mmCIF file of C-alpha atoms in Angstrom:
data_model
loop_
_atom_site.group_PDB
_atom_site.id
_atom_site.type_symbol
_atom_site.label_atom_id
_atom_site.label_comp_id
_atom_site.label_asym_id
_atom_site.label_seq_id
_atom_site.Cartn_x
_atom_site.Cartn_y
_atom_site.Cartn_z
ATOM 1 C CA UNK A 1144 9.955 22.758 20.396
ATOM 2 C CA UNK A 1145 10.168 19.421 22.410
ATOM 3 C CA UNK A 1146 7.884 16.701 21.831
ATOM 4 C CA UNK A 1147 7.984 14.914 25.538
ATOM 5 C CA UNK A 1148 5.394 11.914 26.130
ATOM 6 C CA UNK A 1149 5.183 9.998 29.326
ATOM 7 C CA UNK A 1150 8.033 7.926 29.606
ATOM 8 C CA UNK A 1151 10.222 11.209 29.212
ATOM 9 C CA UNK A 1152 8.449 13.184 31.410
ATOM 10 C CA UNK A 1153 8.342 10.348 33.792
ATOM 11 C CA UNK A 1154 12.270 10.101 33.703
ATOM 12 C CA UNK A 1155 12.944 13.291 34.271
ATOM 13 C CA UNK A 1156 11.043 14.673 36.582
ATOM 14 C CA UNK A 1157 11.371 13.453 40.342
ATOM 15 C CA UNK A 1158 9.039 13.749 43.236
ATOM 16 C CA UNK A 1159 12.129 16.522 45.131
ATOM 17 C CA UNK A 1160 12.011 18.687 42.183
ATOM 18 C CA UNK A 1161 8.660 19.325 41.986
ATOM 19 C CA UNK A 1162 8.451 20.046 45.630
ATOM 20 C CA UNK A 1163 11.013 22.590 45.284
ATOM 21 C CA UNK A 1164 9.160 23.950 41.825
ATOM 22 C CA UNK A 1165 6.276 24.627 44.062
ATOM 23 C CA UNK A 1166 7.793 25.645 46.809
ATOM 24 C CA UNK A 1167 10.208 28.213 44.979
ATOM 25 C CA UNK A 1168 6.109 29.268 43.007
ATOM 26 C CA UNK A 1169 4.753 29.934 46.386
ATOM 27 C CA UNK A 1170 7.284 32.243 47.530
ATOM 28 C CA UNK A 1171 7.337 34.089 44.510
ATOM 29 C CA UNK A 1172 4.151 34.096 44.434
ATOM 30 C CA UNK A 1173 3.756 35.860 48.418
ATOM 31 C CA UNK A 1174 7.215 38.419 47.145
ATOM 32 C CA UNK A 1175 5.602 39.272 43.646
ATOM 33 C CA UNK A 1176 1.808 39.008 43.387
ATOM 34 C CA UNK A 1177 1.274 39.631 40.240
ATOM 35 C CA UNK A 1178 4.195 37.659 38.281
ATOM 36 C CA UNK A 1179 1.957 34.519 38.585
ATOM 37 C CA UNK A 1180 -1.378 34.857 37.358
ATOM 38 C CA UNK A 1181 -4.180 31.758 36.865
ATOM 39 C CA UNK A 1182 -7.466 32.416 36.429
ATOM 40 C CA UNK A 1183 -9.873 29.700 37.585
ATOM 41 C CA UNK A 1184 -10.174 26.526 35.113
ATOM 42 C CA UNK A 1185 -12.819 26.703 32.552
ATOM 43 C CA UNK A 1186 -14.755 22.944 33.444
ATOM 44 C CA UNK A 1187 -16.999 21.424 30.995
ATOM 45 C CA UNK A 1188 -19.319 18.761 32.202
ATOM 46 C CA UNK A 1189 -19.302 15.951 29.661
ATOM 47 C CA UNK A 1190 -21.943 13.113 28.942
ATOM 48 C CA UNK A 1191 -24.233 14.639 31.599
ATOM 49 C CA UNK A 1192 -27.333 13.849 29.933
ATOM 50 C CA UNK A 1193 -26.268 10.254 28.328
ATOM 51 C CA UNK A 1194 -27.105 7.108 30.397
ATOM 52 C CA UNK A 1195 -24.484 5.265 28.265
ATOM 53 C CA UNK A 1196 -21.951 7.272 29.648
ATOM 54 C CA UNK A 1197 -20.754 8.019 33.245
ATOM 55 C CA UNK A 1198 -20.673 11.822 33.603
ATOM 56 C CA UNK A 1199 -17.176 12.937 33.506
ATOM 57 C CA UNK A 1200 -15.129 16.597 32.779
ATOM 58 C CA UNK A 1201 -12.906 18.478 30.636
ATOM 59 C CA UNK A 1202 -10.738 20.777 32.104
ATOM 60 C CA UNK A 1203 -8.389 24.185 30.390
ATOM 61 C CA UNK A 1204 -6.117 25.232 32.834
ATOM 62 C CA UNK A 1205 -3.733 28.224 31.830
ATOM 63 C CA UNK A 1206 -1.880 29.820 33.668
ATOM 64 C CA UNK A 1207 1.539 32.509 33.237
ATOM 65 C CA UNK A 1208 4.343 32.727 35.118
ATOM 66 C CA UNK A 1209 6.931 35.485 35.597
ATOM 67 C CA UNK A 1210 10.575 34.833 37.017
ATOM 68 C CA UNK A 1211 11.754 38.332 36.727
ATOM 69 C CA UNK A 1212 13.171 37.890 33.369
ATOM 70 C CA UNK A 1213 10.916 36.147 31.546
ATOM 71 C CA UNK A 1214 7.561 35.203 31.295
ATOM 72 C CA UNK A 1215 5.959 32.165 30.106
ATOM 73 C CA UNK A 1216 2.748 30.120 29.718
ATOM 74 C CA UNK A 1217 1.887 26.638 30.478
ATOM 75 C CA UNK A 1218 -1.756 25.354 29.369
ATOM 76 C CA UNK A 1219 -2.856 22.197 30.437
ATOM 77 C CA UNK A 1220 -6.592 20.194 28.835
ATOM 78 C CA UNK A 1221 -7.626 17.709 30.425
ATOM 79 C CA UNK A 1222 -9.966 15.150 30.126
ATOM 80 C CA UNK A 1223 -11.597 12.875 32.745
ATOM 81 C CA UNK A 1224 -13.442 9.778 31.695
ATOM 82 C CA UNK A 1225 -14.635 7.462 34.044
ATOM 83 C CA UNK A 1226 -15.855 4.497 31.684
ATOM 84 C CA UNK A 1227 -12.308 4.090 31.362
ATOM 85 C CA UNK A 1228 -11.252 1.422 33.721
ATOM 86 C CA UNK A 1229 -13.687 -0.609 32.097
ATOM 87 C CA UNK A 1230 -11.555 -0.180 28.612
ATOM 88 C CA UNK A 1231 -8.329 -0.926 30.594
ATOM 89 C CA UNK A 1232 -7.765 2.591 29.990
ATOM 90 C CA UNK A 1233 -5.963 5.595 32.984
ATOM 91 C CA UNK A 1234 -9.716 7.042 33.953
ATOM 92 C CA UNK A 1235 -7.421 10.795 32.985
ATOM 93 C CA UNK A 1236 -5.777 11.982 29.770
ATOM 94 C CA UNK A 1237 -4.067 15.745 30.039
ATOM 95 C CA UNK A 1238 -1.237 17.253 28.123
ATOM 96 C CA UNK A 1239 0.360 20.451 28.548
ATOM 97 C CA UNK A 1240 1.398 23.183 26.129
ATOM 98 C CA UNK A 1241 4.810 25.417 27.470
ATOM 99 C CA UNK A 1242 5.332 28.581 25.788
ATOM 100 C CA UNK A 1243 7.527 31.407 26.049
ATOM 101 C CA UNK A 1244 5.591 35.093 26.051
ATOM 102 C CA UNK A 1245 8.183 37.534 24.891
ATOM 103 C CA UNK A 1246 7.953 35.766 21.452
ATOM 104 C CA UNK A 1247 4.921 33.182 21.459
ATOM 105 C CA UNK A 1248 7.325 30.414 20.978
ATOM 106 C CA UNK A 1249 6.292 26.914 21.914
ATOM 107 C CA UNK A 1250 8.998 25.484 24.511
ATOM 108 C CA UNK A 1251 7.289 22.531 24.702
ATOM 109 C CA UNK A 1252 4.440 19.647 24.505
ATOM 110 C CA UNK A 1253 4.282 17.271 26.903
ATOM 111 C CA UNK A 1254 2.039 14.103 28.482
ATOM 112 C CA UNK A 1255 0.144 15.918 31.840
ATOM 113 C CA UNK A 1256 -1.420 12.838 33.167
ATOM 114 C CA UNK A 1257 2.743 12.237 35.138
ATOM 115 C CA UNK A 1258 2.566 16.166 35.738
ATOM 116 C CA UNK A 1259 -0.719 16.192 37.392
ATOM 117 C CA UNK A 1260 -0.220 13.334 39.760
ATOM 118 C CA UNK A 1261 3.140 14.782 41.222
ATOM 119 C CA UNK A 1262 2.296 17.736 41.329
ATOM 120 C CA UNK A 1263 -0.974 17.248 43.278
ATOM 121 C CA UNK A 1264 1.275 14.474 45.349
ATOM 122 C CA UNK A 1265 4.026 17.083 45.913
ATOM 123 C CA UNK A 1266 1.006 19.811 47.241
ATOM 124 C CA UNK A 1267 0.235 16.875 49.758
ATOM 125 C CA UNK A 1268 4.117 16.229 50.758
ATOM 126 C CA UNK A 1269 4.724 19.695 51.201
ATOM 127 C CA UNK A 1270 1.563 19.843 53.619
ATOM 128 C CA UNK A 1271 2.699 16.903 55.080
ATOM 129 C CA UNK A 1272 6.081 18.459 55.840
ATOM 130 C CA UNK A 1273 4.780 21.411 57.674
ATOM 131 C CA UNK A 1274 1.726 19.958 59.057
ATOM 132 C CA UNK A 1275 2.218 16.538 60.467
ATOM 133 C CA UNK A 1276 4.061 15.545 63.437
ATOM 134 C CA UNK A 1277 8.060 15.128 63.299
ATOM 135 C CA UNK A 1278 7.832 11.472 64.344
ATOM 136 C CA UNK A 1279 5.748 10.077 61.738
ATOM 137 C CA UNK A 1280 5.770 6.245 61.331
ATOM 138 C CA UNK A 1281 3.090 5.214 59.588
ATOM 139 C CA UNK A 1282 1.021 6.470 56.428
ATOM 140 C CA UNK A 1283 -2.800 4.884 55.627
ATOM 141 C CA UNK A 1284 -3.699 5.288 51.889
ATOM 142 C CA UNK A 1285 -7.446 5.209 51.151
ATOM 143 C CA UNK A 1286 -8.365 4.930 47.465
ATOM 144 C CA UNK A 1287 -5.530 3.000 45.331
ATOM 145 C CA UNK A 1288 -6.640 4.632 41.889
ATOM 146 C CA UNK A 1289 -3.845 6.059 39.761
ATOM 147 C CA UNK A 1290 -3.371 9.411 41.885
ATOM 148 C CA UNK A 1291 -2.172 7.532 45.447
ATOM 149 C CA UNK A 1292 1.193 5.945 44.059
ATOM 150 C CA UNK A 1293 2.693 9.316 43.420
ATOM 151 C CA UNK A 1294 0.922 10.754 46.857
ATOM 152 C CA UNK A 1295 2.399 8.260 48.744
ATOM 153 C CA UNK A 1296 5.760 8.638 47.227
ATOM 154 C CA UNK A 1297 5.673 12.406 48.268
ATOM 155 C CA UNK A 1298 4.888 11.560 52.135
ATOM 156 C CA UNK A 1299 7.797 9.267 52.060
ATOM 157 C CA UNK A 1300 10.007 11.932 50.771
ATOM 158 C CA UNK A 1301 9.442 14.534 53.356
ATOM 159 C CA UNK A 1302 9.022 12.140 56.052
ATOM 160 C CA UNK A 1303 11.737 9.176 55.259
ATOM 161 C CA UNK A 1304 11.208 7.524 59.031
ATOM 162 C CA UNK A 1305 7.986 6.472 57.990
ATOM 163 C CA UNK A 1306 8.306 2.594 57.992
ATOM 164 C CA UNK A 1307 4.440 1.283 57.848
ATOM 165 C CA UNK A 1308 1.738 1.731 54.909
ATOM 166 C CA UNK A 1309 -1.728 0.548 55.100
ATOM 167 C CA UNK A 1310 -4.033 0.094 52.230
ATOM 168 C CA UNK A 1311 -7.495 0.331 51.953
ATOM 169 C CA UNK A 1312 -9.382 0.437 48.100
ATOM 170 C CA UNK A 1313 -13.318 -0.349 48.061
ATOM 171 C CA UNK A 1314 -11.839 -3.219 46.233
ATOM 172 C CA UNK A 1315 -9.041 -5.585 47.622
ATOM 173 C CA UNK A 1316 -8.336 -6.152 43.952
ATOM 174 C CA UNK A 1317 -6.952 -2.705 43.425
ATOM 175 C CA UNK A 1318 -5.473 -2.424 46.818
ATOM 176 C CA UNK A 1319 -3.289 -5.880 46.163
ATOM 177 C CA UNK A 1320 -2.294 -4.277 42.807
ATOM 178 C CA UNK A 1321 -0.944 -1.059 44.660
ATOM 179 C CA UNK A 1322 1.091 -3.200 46.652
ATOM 180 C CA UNK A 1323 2.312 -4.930 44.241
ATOM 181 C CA UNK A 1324 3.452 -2.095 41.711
ATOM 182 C CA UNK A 1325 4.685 0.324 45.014
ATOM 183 C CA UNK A 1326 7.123 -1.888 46.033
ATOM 184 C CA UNK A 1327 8.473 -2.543 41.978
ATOM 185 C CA UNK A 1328 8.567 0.818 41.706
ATOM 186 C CA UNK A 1329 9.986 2.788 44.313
ATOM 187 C CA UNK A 1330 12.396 0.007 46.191
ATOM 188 C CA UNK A 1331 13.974 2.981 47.770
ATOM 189 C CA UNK A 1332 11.493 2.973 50.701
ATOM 190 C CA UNK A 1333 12.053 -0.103 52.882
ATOM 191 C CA UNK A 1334 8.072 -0.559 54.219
ATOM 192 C CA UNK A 1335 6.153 -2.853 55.468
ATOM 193 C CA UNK A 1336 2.557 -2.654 53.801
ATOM 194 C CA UNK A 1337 -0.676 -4.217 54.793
ATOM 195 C CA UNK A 1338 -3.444 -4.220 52.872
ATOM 196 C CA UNK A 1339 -6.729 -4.160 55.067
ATOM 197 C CA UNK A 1340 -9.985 -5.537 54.723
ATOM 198 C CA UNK A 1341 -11.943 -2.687 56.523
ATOM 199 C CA UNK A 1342 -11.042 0.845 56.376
ATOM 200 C CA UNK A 1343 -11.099 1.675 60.191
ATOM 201 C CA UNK A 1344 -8.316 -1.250 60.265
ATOM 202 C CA UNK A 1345 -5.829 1.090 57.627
ATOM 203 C CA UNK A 1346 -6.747 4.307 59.240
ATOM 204 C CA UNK A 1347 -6.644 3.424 63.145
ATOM 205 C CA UNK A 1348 -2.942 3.864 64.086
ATOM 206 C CA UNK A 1349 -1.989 6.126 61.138
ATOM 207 C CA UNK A 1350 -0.210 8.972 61.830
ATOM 208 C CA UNK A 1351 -0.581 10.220 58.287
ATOM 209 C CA UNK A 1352 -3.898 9.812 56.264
ATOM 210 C CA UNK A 1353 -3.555 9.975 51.984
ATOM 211 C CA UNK A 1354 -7.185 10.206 50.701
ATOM 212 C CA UNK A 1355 -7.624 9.740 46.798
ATOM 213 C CA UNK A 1356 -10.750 9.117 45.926
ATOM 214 C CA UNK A 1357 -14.353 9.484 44.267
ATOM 215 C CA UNK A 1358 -16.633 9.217 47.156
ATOM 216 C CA UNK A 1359 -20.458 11.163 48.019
ATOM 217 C CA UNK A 1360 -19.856 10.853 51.772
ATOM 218 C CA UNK A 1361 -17.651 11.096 54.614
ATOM 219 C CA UNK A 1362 -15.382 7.794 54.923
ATOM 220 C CA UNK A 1363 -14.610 8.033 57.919
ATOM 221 C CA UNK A 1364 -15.375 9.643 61.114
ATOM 222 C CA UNK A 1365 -13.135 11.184 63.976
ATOM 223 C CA UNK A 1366 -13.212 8.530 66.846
ATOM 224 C CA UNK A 1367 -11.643 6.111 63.752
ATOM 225 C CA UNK A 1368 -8.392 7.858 63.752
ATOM 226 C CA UNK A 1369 -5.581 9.396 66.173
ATOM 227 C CA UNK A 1370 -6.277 12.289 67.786
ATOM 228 C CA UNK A 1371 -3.035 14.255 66.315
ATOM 229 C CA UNK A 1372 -3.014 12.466 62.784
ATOM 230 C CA UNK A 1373 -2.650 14.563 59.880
ATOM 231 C CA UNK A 1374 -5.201 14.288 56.566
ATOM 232 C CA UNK A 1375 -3.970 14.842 52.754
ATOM 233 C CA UNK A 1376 -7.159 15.002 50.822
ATOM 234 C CA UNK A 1377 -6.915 14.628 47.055
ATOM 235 C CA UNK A 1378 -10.634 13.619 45.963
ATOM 236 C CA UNK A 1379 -13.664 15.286 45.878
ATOM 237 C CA UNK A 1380 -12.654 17.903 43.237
ATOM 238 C CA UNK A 1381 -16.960 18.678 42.847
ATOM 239 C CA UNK A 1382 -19.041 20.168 44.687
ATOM 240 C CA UNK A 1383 -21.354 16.912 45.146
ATOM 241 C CA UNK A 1384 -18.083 15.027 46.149
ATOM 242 C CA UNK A 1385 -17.441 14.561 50.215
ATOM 243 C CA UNK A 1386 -14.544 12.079 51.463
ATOM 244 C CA UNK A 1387 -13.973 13.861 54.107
ATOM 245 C CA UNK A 1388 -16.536 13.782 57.077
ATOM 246 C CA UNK A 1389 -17.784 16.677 58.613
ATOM 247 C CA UNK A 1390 -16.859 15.962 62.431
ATOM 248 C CA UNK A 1391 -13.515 15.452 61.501
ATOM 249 C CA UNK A 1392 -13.501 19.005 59.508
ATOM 250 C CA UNK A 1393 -15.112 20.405 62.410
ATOM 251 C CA UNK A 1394 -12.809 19.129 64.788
ATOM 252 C CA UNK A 1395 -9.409 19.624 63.285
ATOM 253 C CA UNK A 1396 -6.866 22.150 64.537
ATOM 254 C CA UNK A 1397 -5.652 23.414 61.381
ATOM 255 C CA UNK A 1398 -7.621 23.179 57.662
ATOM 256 C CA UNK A 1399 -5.679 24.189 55.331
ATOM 257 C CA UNK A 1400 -6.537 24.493 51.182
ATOM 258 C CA UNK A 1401 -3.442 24.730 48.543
ATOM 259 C CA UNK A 1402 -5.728 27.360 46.263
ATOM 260 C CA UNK A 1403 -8.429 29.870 48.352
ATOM 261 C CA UNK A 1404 -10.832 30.828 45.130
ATOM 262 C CA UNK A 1405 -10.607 27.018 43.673
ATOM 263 C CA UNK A 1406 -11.748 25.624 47.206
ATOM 264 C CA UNK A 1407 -14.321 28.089 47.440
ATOM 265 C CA UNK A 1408 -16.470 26.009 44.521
ATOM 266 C CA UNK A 1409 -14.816 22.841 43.921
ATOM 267 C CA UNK A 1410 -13.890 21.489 47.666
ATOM 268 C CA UNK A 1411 -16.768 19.226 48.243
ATOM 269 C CA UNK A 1412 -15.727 18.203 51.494
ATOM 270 C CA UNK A 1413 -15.152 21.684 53.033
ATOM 271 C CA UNK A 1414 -18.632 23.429 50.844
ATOM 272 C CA UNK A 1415 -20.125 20.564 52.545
ATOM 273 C CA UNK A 1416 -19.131 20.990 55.909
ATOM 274 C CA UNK A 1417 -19.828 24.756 55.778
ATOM 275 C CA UNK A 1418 -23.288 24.316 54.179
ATOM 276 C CA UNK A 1419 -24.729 22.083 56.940
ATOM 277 C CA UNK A 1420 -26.609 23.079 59.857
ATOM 278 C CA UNK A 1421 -25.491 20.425 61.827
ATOM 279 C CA UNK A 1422 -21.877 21.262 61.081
ATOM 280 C CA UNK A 1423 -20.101 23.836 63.520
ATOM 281 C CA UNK A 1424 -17.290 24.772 60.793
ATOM 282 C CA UNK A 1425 -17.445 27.379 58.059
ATOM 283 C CA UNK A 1426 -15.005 28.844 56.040
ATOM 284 C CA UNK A 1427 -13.974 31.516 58.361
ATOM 285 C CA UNK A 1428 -12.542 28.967 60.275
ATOM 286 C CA UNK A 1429 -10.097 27.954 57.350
ATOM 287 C CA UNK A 1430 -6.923 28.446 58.753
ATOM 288 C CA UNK A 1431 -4.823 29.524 55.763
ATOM 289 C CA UNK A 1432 -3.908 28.293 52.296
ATOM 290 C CA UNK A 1433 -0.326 26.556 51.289
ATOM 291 C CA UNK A 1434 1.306 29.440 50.353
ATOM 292 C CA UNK A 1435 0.722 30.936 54.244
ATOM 293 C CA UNK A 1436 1.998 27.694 55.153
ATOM 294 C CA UNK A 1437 5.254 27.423 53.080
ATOM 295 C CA UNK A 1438 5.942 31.235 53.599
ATOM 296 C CA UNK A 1439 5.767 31.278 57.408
ATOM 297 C CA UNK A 1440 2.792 33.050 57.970
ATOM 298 C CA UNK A 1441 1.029 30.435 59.681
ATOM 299 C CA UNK A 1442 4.070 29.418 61.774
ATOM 300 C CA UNK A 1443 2.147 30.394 65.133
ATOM 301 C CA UNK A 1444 -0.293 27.806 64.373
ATOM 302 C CA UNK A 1445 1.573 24.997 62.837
ATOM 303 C CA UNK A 1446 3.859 25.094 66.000
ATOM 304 C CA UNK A 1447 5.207 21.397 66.828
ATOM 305 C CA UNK A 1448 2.289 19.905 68.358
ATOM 306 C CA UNK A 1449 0.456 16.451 69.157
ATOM 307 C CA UNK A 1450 -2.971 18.073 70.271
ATOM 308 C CA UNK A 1451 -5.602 18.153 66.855
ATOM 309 C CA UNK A 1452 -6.054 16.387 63.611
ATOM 310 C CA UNK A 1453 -4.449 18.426 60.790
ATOM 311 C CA UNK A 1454 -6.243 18.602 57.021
ATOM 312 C CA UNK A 1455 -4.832 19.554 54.139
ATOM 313 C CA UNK A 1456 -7.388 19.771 51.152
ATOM 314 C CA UNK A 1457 -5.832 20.078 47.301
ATOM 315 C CA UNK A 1458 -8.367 20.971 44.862
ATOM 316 C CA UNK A 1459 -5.536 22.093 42.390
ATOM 317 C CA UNK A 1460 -4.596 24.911 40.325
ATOM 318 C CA UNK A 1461 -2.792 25.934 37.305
ATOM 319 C CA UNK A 1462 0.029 27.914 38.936
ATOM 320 C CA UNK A 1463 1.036 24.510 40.439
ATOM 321 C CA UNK A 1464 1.555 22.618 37.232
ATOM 322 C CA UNK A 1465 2.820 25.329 35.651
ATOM 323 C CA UNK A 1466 5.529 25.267 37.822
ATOM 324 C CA UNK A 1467 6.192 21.998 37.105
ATOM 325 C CA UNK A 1468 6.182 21.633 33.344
ATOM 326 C CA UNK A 1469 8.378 24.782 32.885
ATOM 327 C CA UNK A 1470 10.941 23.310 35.254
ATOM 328 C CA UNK A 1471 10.261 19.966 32.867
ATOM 329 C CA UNK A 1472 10.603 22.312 29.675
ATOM 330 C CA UNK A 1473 13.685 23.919 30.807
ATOM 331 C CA UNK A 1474 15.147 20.705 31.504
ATOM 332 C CA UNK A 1475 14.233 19.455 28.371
ATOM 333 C CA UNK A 1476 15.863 22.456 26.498
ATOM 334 C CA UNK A 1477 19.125 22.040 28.326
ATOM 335 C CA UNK A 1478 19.286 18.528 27.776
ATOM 336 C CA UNK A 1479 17.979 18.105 23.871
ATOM 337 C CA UNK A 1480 15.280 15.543 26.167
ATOM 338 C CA UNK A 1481 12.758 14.195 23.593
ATOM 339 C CA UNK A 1482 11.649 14.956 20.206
ATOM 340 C CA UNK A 1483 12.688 18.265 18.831
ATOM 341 C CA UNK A 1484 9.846 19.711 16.352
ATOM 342 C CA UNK A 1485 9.675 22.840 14.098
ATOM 343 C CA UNK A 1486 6.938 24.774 14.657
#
């Protein structure tokens, strides 16, 4: 068994691997139903009834996975605590367990905090891939918490041309530190990035739209943005949650969801928007889920086109970082990476 913490996991896994871990899950997934199987996460609301505590969540996400030869299972806990900026302290703590089914083996422990921000970021590039325009040139990010480097990073790496960022964080503070660390950290991308006062001012000329965040209500609404701009929203994993408003759901030309029975009770924006009587969208208006979109059976609608806003709304699932940590745990098997443990 390997013991990997952050820093391994962090070396070895790159933002083009687990876009192609996902995308090679989804196919399988459309070919062979039933060789990947995740039942919905079991969520526990924490501190809900302690005023010295914000509410926050733990999360058990299993999930198998069957390649034809083998199967295997990757369990991720997580934890969400959102006193934790306060302590100087990431606001999410996960780790994943890999194991191999035939014989109940443990492949491999590893940090999930890493795992779970590219793999949600690499759900957003691959939406951003099919779904946005070919001639991209600029990318707004609204909310710079912990989850936006890595989202970022994915946009760039399906759509390289992009050559402005703008930032936008309820606090300049945080958006200034995004700037800061993006450009230390991935030098590869040669942008120009602006950190903006007011929101409308990041979001105006996008032609791509990364939202991250923790919000109650709709930041933004449509006549703020381009009329063919393309949405990757991250936040608003409760049902309370909305970042997204609901004239721009109403309005877009394609919503599209990376899991159909998560959305269904944890997509605050899109419950929202169908629960409203002054909102004209419901869910039978949902025009497909990622795995539709990677496989080709939405190609009719995600024909090249600059007419209507595209959203693509990632609640998450265990399939996806399943995926990912067995690619990690194979990796880590064939190169001895980390601490080796018997079990």
């Amino acid at each position: 068994m390997q013991l990997l913490n952050k820093a391994i996991v962090t070396e070895h896994l790159n933002m083009q691997s687990a876009i192609g871990a996902i995308e090679a899950l989804l196919h399988q997934q459309a070919a062979h139903p039933n060789w990947i199987k995740a039942p919905e996460r079991l969520v526990i609301e924490t501190f809900s009834e302690d005023d010295a505590h914000r509410s926050g969540s733990h999360l058990s996400m299993p999930a198998t996975i069957y390649d034809g030869k083998n199967e295997y299972t990757a369990v991720k806990l997580v934890t969400i605590c959102p006193d934790n900026p306060s302590r100087n302290l990431p606001t999410t703590t996960a780790i994943i367990i890999v194991s191999n089914n035939d014989t109940g083996e443990i492949l491999a422990i590893m940090d999930g905090v890493y795992i779970t921000q590219v793999r949600t970021a690499a759900l957003s590039g691959i939406a951003t891939k099919y779904m946005a325009n070919a001639d991209c040139q600029s990318v707004a990010v609204v909310g710079c918490g912990g989850m936006a480097y890595e989202q970022l990073h994915a946009v760039m790496t399906v759509r390289p041309e992009i050559k402005i960022v703008y930032l936008w964080n309820r606090s300049r503070e945080g958006a200034e530190i995004f700037k800061v660390k993006f450009t230390r950290e991935y030098p590869q991308w040669d942008v120009t990035i602006t950190v903006c006062e007011n929101i409308n001012d990041a979001i105006r000329d996008a032609d791509v739209i990364n939202v991250a965040t923790r919000a109650t209500e709709g930041l933004f609404d449509l006549n703020h943005i381009k009329s063919n701009v393309h949405i990757n929203a991250v936040g608003a994993y409760q049902p309370s949650m909305k970042e997204i408003s609901n004239d721009v759901i109403a309005n877009s030309r394609m919503v599209v969801v990376d899991d159909l029975v998560g959305s269904l009770h944890e997509a605050g924006d899109l419950i929202q928007a169908h629960d409203s009587v002054d909102c004209a969208w419901t869910w039978d208006d949902l025009s497909g889920d990622l795995q539709a979109l990677v496989t080709g059976a939405l190609q009719e609608k995600t024909a090249k086109s600059n007419h209507g806003v595209t959203l693509f709304k990632s609640v998450g699932a265990a399939s996806f970082d399943a995926a990912v940590a067995l690619y990690v745990a194979q990796q880590a098997a064939q190169k001895n990476l980390g601490s080796s443990v018997e079990w």
